[in-house]
CSV table of C-alpha atoms in Angstrom, one decimal:
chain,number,residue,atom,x,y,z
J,7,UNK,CA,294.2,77.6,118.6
J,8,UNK,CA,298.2,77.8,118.3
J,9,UNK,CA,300.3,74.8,119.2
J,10,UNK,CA,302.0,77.1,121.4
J,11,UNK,CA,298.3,77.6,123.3
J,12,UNK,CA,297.8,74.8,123.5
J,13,UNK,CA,300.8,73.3,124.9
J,14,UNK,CA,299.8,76.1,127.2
J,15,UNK,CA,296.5,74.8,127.9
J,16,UNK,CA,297.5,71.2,128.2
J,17,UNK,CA,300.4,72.1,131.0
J,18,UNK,CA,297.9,74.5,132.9
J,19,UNK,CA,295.3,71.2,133.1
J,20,UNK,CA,298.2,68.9,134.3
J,21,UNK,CA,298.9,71.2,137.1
J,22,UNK,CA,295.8,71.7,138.0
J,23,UNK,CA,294.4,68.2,138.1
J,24,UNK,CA,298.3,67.0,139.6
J,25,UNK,CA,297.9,64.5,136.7
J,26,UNK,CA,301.0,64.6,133.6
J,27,UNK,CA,299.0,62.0,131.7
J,28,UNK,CA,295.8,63.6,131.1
J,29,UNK,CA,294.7,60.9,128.6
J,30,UNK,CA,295.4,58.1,130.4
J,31,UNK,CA,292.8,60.1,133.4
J,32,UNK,CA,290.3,60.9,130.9
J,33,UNK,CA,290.3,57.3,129.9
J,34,UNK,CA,289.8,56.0,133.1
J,35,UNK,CA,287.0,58.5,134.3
J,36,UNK,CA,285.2,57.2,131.0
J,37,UNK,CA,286.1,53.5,131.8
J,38,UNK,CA,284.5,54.3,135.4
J,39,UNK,CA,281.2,56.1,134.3
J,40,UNK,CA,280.9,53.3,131.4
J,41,UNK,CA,281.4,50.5,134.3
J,42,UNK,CA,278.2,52.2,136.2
J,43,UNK,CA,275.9,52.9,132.9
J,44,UNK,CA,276.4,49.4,131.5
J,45,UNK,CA,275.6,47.1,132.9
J,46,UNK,CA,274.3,44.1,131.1
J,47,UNK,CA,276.5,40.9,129.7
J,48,UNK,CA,277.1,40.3,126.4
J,49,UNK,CA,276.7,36.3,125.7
J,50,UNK,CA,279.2,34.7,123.6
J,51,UNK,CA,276.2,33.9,121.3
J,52,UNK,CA,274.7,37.5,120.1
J,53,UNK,CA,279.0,39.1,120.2
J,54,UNK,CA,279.5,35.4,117.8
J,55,UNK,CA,276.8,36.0,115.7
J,56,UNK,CA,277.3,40.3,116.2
J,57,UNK,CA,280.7,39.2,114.2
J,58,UNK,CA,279.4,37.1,111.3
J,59,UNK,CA,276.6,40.2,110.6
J,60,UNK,CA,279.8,42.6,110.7
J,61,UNK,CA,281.4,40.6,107.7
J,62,UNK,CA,283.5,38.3,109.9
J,63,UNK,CA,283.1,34.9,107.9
J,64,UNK,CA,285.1,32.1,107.2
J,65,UNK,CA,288.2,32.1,104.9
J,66,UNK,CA,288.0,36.0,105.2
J,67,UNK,CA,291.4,38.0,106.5
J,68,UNK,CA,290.7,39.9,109.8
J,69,UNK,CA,292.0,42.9,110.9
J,70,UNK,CA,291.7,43.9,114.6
J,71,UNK,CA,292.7,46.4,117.2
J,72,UNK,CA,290.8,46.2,120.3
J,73,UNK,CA,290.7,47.9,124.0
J,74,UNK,CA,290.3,45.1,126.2
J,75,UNK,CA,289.7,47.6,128.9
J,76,UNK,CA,286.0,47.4,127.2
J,77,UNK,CA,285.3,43.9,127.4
J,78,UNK,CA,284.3,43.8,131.1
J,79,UNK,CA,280.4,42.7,130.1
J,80,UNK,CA,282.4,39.5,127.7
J,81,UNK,CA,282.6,36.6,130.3
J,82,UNK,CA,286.0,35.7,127.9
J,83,UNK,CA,289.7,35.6,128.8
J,84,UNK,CA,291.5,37.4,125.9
J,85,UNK,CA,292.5,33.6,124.7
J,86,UNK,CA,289.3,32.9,124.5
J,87,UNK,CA,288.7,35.8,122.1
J,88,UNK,CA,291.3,35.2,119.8
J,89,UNK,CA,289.4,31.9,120.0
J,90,UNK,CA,286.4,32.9,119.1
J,91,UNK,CA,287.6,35.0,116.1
J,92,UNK,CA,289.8,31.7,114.6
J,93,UNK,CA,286.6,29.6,115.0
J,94,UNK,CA,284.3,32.0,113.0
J,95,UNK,CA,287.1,32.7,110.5
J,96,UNK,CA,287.7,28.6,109.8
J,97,UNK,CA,290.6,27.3,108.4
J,98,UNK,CA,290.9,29.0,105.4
J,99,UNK,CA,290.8,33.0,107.4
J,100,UNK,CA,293.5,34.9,108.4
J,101,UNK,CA,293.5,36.7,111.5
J,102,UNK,CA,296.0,39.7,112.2
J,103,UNK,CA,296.7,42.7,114.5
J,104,UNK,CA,299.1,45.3,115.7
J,105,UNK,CA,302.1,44.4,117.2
J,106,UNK,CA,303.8,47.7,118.0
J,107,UNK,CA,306.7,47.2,120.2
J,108,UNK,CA,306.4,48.6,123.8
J,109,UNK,CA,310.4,49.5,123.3
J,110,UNK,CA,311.6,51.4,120.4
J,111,UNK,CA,315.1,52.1,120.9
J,112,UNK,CA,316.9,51.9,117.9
J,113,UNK,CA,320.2,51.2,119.7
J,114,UNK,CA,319.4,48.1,121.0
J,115,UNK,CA,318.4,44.8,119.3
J,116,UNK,CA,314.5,44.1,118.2
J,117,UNK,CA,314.2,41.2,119.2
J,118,UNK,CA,311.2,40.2,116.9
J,119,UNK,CA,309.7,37.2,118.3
J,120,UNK,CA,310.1,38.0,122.0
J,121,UNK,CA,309.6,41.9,122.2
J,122,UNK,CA,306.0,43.2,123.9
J,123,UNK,CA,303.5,45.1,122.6
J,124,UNK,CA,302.1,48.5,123.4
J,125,UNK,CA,299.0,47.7,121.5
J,126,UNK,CA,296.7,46.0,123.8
J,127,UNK,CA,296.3,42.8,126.2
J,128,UNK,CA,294.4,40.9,123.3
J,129,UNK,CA,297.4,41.5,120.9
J,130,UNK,CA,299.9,40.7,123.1
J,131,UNK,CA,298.3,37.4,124.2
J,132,UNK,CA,297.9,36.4,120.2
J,133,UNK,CA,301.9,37.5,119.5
J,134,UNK,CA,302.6,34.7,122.2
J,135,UNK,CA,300.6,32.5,120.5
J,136,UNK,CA,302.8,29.7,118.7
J,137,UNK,CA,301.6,29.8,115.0
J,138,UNK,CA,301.8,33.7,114.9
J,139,UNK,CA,303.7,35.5,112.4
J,140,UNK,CA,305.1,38.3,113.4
J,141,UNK,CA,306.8,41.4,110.4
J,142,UNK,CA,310.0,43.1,111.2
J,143,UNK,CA,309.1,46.5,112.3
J,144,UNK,CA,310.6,48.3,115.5
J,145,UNK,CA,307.4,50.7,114.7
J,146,UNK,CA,304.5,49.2,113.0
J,147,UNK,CA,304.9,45.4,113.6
J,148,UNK,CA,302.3,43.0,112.9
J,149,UNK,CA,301.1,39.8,113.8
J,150,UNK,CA,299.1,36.9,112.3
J,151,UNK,CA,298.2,33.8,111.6
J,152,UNK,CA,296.3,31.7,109.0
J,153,UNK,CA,297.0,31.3,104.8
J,154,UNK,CA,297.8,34.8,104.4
J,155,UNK,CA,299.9,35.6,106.9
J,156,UNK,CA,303.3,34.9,105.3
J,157,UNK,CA,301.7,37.6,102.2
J,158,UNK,CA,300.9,40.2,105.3
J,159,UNK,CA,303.8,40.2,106.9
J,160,UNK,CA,307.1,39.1,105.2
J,161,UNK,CA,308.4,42.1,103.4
J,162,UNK,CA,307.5,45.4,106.2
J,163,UNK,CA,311.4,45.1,106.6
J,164,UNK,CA,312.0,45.6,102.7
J,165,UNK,CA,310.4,48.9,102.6
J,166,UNK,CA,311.4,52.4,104.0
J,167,UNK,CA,307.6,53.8,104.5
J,168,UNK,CA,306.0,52.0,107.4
J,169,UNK,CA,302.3,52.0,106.3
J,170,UNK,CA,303.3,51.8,102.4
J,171,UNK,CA,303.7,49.6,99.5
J,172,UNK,CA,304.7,46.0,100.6
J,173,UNK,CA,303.6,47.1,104.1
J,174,UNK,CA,301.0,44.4,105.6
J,175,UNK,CA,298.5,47.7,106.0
J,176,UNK,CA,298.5,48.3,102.1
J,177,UNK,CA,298.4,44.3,102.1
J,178,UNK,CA,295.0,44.3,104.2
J,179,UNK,CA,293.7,46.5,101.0
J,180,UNK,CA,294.8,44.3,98.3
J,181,UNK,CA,293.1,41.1,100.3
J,182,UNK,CA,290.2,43.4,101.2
J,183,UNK,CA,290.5,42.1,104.6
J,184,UNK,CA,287.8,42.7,107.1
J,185,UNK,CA,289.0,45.4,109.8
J,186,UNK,CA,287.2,46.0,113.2
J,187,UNK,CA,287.9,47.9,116.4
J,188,UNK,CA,286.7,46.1,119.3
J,189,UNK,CA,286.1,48.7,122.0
J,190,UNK,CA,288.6,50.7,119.9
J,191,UNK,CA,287.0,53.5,117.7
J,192,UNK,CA,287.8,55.3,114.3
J,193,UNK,CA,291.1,56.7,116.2
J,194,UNK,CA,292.6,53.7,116.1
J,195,UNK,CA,292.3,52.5,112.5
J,196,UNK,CA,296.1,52.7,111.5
J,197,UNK,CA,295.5,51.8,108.1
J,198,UNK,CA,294.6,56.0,108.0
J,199,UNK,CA,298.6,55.9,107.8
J,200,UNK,CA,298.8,54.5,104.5
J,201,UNK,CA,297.8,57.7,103.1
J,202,UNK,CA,301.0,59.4,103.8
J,203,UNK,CA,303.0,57.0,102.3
J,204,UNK,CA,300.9,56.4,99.3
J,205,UNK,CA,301.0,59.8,98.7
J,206,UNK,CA,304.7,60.7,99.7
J,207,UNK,CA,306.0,61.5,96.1
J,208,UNK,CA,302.7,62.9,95.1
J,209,UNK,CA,301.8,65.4,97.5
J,210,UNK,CA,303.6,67.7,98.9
J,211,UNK,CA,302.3,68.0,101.9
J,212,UNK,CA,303.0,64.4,103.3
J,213,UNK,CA,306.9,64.6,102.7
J,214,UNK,CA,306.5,67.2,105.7
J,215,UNK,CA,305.0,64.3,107.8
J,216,UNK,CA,308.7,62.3,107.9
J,217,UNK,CA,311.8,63.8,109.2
J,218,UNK,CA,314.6,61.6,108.7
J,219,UNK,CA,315.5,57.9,109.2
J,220,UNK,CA,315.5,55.1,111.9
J,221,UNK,CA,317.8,52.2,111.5
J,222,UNK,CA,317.7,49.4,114.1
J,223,UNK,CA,318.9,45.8,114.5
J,224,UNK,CA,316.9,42.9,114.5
J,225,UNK,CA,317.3,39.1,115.7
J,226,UNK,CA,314.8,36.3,115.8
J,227,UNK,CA,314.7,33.1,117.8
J,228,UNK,CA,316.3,31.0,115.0
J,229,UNK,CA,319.5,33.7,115.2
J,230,UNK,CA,318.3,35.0,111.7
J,231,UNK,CA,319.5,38.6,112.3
J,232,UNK,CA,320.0,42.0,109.7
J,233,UNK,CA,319.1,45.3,109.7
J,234,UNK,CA,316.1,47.8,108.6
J,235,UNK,CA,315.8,52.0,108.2
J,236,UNK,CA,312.6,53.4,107.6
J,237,UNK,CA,311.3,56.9,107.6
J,238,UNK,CA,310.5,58.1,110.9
J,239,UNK,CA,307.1,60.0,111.3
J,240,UNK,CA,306.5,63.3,113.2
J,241,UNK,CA,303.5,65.5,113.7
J,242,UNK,CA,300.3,65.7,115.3
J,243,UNK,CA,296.9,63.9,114.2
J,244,UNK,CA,293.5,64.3,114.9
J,245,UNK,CA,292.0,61.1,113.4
J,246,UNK,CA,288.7,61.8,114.7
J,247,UNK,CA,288.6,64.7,112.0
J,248,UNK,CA,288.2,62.7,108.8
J,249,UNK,CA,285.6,60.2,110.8
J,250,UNK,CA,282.2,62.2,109.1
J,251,UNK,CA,283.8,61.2,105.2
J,252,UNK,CA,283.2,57.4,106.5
J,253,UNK,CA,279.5,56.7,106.2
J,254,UNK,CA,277.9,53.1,106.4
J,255,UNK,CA,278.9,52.7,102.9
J,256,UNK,CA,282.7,52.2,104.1
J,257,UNK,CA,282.4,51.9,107.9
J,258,UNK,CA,279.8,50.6,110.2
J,259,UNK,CA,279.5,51.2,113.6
J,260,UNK,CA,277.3,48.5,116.3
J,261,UNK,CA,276.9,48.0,120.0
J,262,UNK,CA,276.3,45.1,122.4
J,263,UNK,CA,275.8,46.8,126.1
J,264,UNK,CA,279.3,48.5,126.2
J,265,UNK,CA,281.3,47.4,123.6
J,266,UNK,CA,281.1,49.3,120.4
J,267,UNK,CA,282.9,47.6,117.3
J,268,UNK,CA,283.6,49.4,114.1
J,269,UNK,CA,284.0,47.4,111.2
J,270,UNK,CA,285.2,48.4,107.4
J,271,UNK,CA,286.6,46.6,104.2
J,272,UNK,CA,290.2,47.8,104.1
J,273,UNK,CA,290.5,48.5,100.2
J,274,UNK,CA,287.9,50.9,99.9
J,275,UNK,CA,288.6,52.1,103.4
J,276,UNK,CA,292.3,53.0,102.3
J,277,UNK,CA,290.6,53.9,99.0
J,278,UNK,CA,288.4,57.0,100.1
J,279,UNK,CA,291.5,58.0,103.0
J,280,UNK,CA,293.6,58.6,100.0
J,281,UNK,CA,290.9,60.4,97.8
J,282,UNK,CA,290.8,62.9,100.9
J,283,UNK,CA,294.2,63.2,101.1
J,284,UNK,CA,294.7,64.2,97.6
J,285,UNK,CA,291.6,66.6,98.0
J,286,UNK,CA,293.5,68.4,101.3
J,287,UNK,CA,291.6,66.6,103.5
J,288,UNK,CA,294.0,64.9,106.1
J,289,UNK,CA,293.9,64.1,109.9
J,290,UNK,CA,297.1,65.9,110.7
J,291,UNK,CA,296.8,69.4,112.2
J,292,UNK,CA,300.9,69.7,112.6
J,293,UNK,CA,302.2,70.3,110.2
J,294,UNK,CA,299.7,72.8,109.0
J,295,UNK,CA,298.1,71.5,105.9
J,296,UNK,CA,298.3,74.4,103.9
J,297,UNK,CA,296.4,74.6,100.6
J,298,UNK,CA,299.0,75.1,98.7
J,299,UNK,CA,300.7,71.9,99.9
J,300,UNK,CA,298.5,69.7,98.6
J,301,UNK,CA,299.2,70.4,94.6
J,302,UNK,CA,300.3,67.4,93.2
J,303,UNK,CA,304.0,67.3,92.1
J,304,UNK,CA,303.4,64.9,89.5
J,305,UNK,CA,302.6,65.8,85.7
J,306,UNK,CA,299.3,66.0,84.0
């Protein structure tokens, strides 16, 4: 199907259901049905001990993006979660998730340690939290806390690809930190984005992904201030697409009542995404990802 069908499509639905965001409905029919099917409560016991069989142990780093809009069986504020995850991690683990800013204006001033997230009620209750961390990033910010959160998230305003070298996502692979998705599925693993930036001189195909620059300001609370440009991303992803080239060897999926987790080591996670990507294989239907486009540029 054409993007010009389908745009087609999409605007014929929205007037037919008198709904723009047809998402955001979908979502909440699911949320509704979910709310009648499951019923039962997850005890803080079995989703503890769910974590520690997922590979959430102490002194490990942990990445997680979560729906909290699935944890209505978890009888658990969303402090209370973040919580849970410190204690099971112990002193030694890192802990750290998404921080995108709900307000991405490059004309006015990020203001890094006060700006709310767009990512989630869990991750925006852990940015608040006073021994967070937070990277300068008016697109991909991230938070954490623990030994290697300094390593995760001090250089994302150094580098021009968001999900690149230096960036804490690439950082989550050389730590081989733990990632899960608490009531959020394989859609929502971001580190899939390190692929076109890994690959950016290589192939093709993934310079087509960027057009142009952002630049912004930036202040934090201790009036340290600068500024940051980095390549701004366009196109249209399927994610969903590349989830059968995941088996159990890379990512493993449970369930307690409703709340499905999905949990993967980040290096060989980011490992096999960029082995497709070089093969053609990518989660990005616009631009069209023309054979041709993925020859690599480089010598033999």
């Amino acid at each position: 199907m054409s993007r010009a069908v389908r745009s087609y499509v999409k605007r014929l639905v929205q007037k037919l259901v008198g709904q723009s965001d047809l998402r955001g409905v979908l979502r909440r029919q699911k949320l509704w049905l979910s709310k009648k099917i499951y019923r039962r409560p997850v005890s803080i016991a079995d989703l503890r001990q769910q974590l520690i069989d997922l590979g959430v142990t102490p002194g490990r780093t942990l990445w997680v993006q979560s729906s909290w809009n699935e944890f209505y069986n978890v009888p658990l504020r969303p402090s209370d979660m973040i919580d849970l995850l410190r204690d099971v991690l112990g002193p030694r683990g890192t802990l750290a998730m998404p921080a995108f800013p709900i307000n991405q204006n490059p004309d006015k001033v990020f203001f890094v340690d006060r700006a709310p997230v767009y990512t989630g009620l869990l991750c925006e209750v852990f940015r608040r939290s006073p021994d967070v961390h937070r990277s300068v990033h008016l697109g991909s910010s991230v938070c954490a806390t623990g030994p290697n959160a300094d390593f995760l998230v001090r250089d994302h305003h150094l580098t021009i690809m968001p999900w690149g070298k230096d960036s804490p996502f690439c950082r989550l692979g050389e730590l081989d930190a733990r990632m899960l998705g608490l009531g959020a599925g394989f859609n929502f693993m971001t580190a899939l984005h390190t692929v076109e930036c890994l690959l950016f001189d290589e192939v093709p195909f993934f310079r087509g992904v960027f057009d142009g620059t952002i630049r912004y300001r930036w202040q934090r609370a201790n009036g340290e201030t600068g500024e940051h440009e980095y390549m701004r991303r366009i196109g249209d992803i399927r994610p969903q697409r590349l989830r059968r080239y995941f088996g159990p060897d890379i990512c493993v999926d449970a369930k307690i009542s409703n709340l499905r987790i999905l949990a993967a080591d980040a290096k060989p996670f980011i490992e096999r995404a960029v082995s497709l990507g070089r093969s053609g294989i990518t989660m990005y239907i616009q631009p069209v990802p023309r054979p041709e486009l993925f020859v690599s540029s480089k010598g033999p």
